[in-house]
Each structure stands twice: as C-alpha cells, then as structure tokens.
Amino acid sequence: MAKGDISKEFIIEASMPIFNTNGYNGTSLQQIMDKTGFTKGGIYRHFDNKEALAAAAFSLAYKKMKAAYFEAFDASDAGAARLLKFLELMKTFLLRPPVKGGCPILNSSTEVDDTNEALRKLVKAAAADWETIMIGFFEAGKQQQQFAPQLDATKEARFMIASIEGAIMLCKLHRNAEYGLAAIDVLSERIRQLQQ
Amino acid sequence: MAKGDISKEFIIEASMPIFNTNGYNGTSLQQIMDKTGFTKGGIYRHFDNKEALAAAAFSLAYKKMKAAYFEAFDASDAGAARLLKFLELMKTFLLRPPVKGGCPILNSSTEVDDTNEALRKLVKAAAADWETIMIGFFEAGKQQQQFAPQLDATKEARFMIASIEGAIMLCKLHRNAEYGLAAIDVLSERIRQLQQ
Amino acid sequence: MAKGDISKEFIIEASMPIFNTNGYNGTSLQQIMDKTGFTKGGIYRHFDNKEALAAAAFSLAYKKMKAAYFEAFDASDAGAARLLKFLELMKTFLLRPPVKGGCPILNSSTEVDDTNEALRKLVKAAAADWETIMIGFFEAGKQQQQFAPQLDATKEARFMIASIEGAIMLCKLHRNAEYGLAAIDVLSERIRQLQQ
Amino acid sequence: MAKGDISKEFIIEASMPIFNTNGYNGTSLQQIMDKTGFTKGGIYRHFDNKEALAAAAFSLAYKKMKAAYFEAFDASDAGAARLLKFLELMKTFLLRPPVKGGCPILNSSTEVDDTNEALRKLVKAAAADWETIMIGFFEAGKQQQQFAPQLDATKEARFMIASIEGAIMLCKLHRNAEYGLAAIDVLSERIRQLQQ
DNA sequence: ACTGTCGGGACATCCCGTTAGT
DNA sequence: ACTAACGGGATGTCCCGACAGT
C-alpha cells in the first residue's frame, strides 16, 4: 500500500467514530484535523469534500459492524441457531456497540436528505445488504426444515431489522439497556415459535 | 392570548417542521427567519437560544403526533382492539406522517447528546410518555381478559415501540412504505396471538 | 420627589458601579436591566440613550467620590494640614475606593473619545473641579503663610492629581496597594518640604 | 521570514494603534479587517481569538514605546542625567506619543479584568518591566554617588511612573500638554534635589 | 411611567474549500 | 503528499433603540 493510501485509511479510521457519534452536521473538519494531525489540505488531497469523507467513514463503520456480527457466528451454526446467536450478540451490543456511536445505519438515516445523495445511497445499500443477509439466514432455516416453507423471509428480515434498530435507538436515548432487551427477547421468542 | 404569545406560538409552529426535517444541527436561525418573517431580535425575544426553540418545537411535534394518534381511537375501543387500530393507523403514517419529517422522537434521538441536555430530557420524557400509554393499552386488555394476566405489559410496549420506530426509520431511509409494513403486520399478528 | 424621579435616581445609582467597573463599552443595558429590574423601555423613559445614562452615572460617581473626600476633612483643618489629611485618606482608598471600581475620572479618561463628546465634557469638568479644589487648598496654605507666596498652586495641584491618579492606576493593575503607597508618601514629603 | 509571519506581523502592526486608541472592547475585528485588507478567516489563521491579537498588539505597543525611550538615551549618560533626559523626552511625548493612542499600559490598565487574564498578565509584566528599568537608573545614580546611598530606588521608580502616567492621562483628557508638563517639571526638580 | 415587542445590525467565532508552495 | 495561508461566508448570540399599548 502506497503512502497516500495509508494516510487515506488512517483519516477514514480516525474520522469514523467522530462522524458516527456526532453526525454529519455535528462533525467539523477541525475535529478531524485535531484527531489525525493532518491539515485540511492533507485531508482534501484524499477526499473531494466533507461528504466524500463522511461516506468513506460510513462505509468503514458498516464494514466493522458487519465484521463484528460475522465474527460471532460459528461456522457450524445455520438457520434458526444462527439467528438466535445473532440476537444474543445484539443484546451485548445494545450498550457496547462494536463501533463507537452505535449502528451507523440508524445514526445516518435521520440525517441524510436530498443534499447528501451520495451518502444516502450508501446508507440505503447498507440497509439492503443487511436485509439480504438476514433473508439468507431465514432461507437457510427453511431449507433445513426448521421453518415452514411458506415463511416470508423478506418480511421476517425486515421486521427483525426494524425491531433491532428501534431497540438500539431506545437504549441510546435512555442510556439503559433494559429498553432494548425487551424487544430482543420477543424476537428470540418469535424465532423459537417459528421453528417446530 | 397576548400578542407576544401569538408570535411565540407562530415561531414554534413554523420552526417545528424545519427542525423535525433537518435536525437540530441542520437547522439554522436564518431558515427560521425566512419562514417566519421575524428577525433574530424578534425570535430571541421569545427564546433564550436555539436549543430552547428546538425544545419547544420538539414538544409541539410530539404533541401533534400524540394528538393524531388519539384522534383515531374510537372511544368505545379498548385493549386489543385499540392496539390493532393503532397499528393500522401506523401503516398510513409510515409515508404520510402526521407531523412533517416523521416521528420527532426518532429524529431527535440520534442527535441529542451531552451538549443538548435540556432537549435530551424532553425526548426521553416523550418516549417514556408513549411507553406509558402503550402499557395502559395492554393493561386494559388484561383487565378485559383479552390478554393473559401474566402478560408483561412493559415488555410488550417497549417491543412495540421499538419495532414501530425501526419501521419508520426503514421507510424514511428507503422512501418506501414496504419496508415498514412488514414490521407492522407482524406486530398485528402478535397482538392477535396474545389474545385468546 | 415624583415617582419618575425616584426611578431615575434608582437607575443611576444601580448602573453607576457597573459603568465604573466595566467601562462604557463593557457595560450593556442588559446588565443594568438585570440589576434594576426595569426593562429597556423603562430605562429609556429617563435617558435618551446609553451615553446619557453613562454620563449621569459618571456624575454620581464623581459626586460620591468628592463627598467621601470632604467627609474626611475636619472643618478646623486648612492648607497644609488638610492636604496631608487628604493624602492619608488616599492611602486607604487605594484598595478600598469610596466608589466601586475606583476613580471614575481615571476609568473614563481612557475610554472617552470623539464619539462620546457629552461624556467627555463631564469628565473634563470633573477633573477641572478637582483641580480647583486642590488649588484652593494650596492657596489657603499660602494665605496662612504655610507655603511661600511664590508657590505655583496650579502646578502643585496638577502634579498632585497626576501622581494620585497614576498611583491608583498602578494599584488597580497590580492589585496591590504597595505600588501606590510609594507615590502618596513622596507627595506627603513634598507638602512638608514646601512648608517652612 | 515566512509569508505567514509577515502577515502576522502586518496584522499586529495594523491593529496595534486601533486597540491602543479604542481599547479592547472598543475595537472590532471589522476595523482590523478594513485596515489590513485581510478577511476574518485570514486573521484567525494567525490568532486564536480577539484577545490573542490584542495581547500581541499590546506587546508590540509596549516594545515600541520602550524602544522610543531607549533611543533617546545617550550611551554616555547614566544615573541622574539619564533620568532628566528621560523626563525631557516625556514632555515631548505628552501630546505626541511614540505610539498612537498613548501609553499602552495606561490605556489597558482600566480595561483589563478577570475576563482578560492573559492580557492582564502582559500589562502587569510591562509595568513591572518599566519599573525595573527605572530602578536601574536610580541604582546607577547611587553607584555614581549622585544619589544618597539610602535612597529607596523602588519607591522613587514607582512614584515617577505613577506621576508620569497620571500626567499622560490628564493631557489626554484635556487634550492639552499643560496639565502634564507641571507634573514632569516637579519630577525633574525632585531629581535635582535628590542629587547634591 | 413602564412593559412588551420587535427590528436591524454588529459581534466574535467557526466553517468548508481553494491554492500556492515545497 | 502534504502544509501553510487565505478567502468568503454562515453561525448563534448580543446589543441598542424604537414604538405600541396600557
């Protein structure tokens, strides 16, 4: 990796938690300058503008979050077991998220608008990616005859994502894991109900 | 109502959708000046600072949202029926929310931090208020023997709120009601399951 | 005294220490509003503008300072004795001035310029008034044959005022009476030298 | 000297007379922008805030004043002769000060308070520096047996500084050198008296 | 006599982005 | 590849003053 690429990665890595914690509007280049030690010119060498940097930071945040999820899956697990394991993992993430600031999709979703189309597209893609993964889990469960064949995997996936995101939001707001644990528990119950 | 109070209400009413759409950091006093026709001096006459105005705007937004909810409840309905009606209402709100910009709790939750303690408290209180209302619905259902007496109303309420907020988030992000409808449907199913 | 006059006096009395401590530019009407409990309109009922109020406050400050000086003079004292008594009084005033903020002439002199002609005239008049008083003391000493007839009273008065003001300035700056005591002591010495 | 340093010096040089004439509160960044041709961004590049610029301006003002003093001293002069020469110089400075606006110590002393601690420290240090210099003159006179060995150099220095500053103040206020000349003359007399 | 209301502008500060230079 | 330097503008806040109303 060339020197420039190292710097670029370094800037993204350093700015990611700032963006994910303070939001796009709440983050200034000055904060990133302070953290990285680079000057503005050095940063703009690698990114056209603030939004491009924010987009890169978001991508990294999602990548890290996703990696934290997959890290926890046992290769032998599949279908329902994997889903339950995933939900258990979520519980620990409610107050101690794998990326500082919590779920980047949630954090970005309220701030992106028509003035941030590039970033917006990325967030949508990330959400879609996550959905695809979850659908895969449900489909795997169907193939293993854990779930009924008529189970609507897309619906279940979206429901699960929505509930988890909402749970994260409540925990962050109240600064109390209790508010989200309830939701995760119900989701686990549902997975078990759907089996048999 | 005195002249000043009218102006104050007017400013709150006008700034509410701006704050609820663009967020706290994304909203400038200039935008509020443009919308209201007031100058900064006129605005600061009624609010100590931007946060105070944002707080008032949030309160109004939540009040309007809550009113829209209650407006839809039939006085004769109670317990499970009221919950199901509420969920039906939610479906229509996914893309056409009663307040512009969508659920103010969701919108604010990602942006409030330690620098906005006053606003933060309000958002927390609103979330708690909503939770209390939902708990009341479940408790009413228990009293009418629609739900089993051992049903954990708090857990159900938190789960429902989390799922709804997550659903709203997904719809807003994708600009497509489909992503949220799935969640609402599952919630309705669950209410029916909990009955009998 | 009519109600309005009482209010006027009250406002002057309350704003005087603020102006004398923070200076003209450093004092805002808000501070005076807070201290008096009046609103801006109430204040402007009695004063055309900020400068007019500052002028009134200055006059009061000088009046109080002058009163504090005369209060200490024994009616029987005159000439040199009175001058020495005055210098003793000055020593105690160096750190505990009779009006909060210290000598209003000194405080105002650095801030008045061509944009404050009205205030400027007042400060000049106050300085001239003080000078006249001091000249009177020296002249009285001459008449009592304490001082030589060829003593230049004006020169001595101006010198004494300059030294005292400079001493006050140094004490205020260093927040230490030592710096000014030296000057006062030399002045006392000189008075004694001039006698015989 | 790098380009930036030139700009910085230029800004300090340009803002110094403004600060020294109008005071800290009476000086706006706009005035400095107008005078320098720099924009706020360009100014803030070199100074963290207004106070930092004011501090730099004060330091320059004092440096210039001090330089003007020393420039006038003949290398061969020392002790009493140097003091008398200094007082002669003061006379010409009463109305035509070496730095526009007059003595920066006097000008700043009335305005610095607890909100300007950094600036305050500088002004105190300048006053102390001047005092040290004056003490040196008196001590030199003692060593040359111009003054009695028991002469209190510190006391004389403080007295002289106080009188000079007070004289400057009176001249500035009355816009008339007469008021200060009296004081300087007496000081000269005293130096001659202390000799013998 | 005094309050309430509002205008209009100034203020210091912060911001993002560009360019010259090395 | 990166820094230093600067522009130009927006931000929230404060400030003085005017005026209607009572």
PDB file of C-alpha atoms in Angstrom, chain C residues 76-81 137-147:
ATOM      1  CA  SER C  76     -10.814  73.278  61.502  1.00  0.00           C
ATOM      2  CA  ASP C  77      -8.091  71.946  59.219  1.00  0.00           C
ATOM      3  CA  ALA C  78      -6.890  74.018  56.357  1.00  0.00           C
ATOM      4  CA  GLY C  79      -3.991  74.425  53.989  1.00  0.00           C
ATOM      5  CA  ALA C  80      -1.129  72.019  54.500  1.00  0.00           C
ATOM      6  CA  ALA C  81      -2.858  70.086  57.261  1.00  0.00           C
ATOM      7  CA  PHE C 137      -6.037  74.091  49.455  1.00  0.00           C
ATOM      8  CA  PHE C 138      -2.672  75.346  48.309  1.00  0.00           C
ATOM      9  CA  GLU C 139      -3.857  78.920  48.156  1.00  0.00           C
ATOM     10  CA  ALA C 140      -5.226  78.636  51.669  1.00  0.00           C
ATOM     11  CA  GLY C 141      -1.822  77.400  52.757  1.00  0.00           C
ATOM     12  CA  LYS C 142      -0.230  80.396  51.145  1.00  0.00           C
ATOM     13  CA  GLN C 143      -2.612  82.759  52.908  1.00  0.00           C
ATOM     14  CA  GLN C 144      -1.745  81.127  56.210  1.00  0.00           C
ATOM     15  CA  GLN C 145       1.919  81.555  55.345  1.00  0.00           C
ATOM     16  CA  GLN C 146       2.493  77.805  55.429  1.00  0.00           C
ATOM     17  CA  PHE C 147       3.669  77.943  51.855  1.00  0.00           C
TER      18      PHE C 147
END
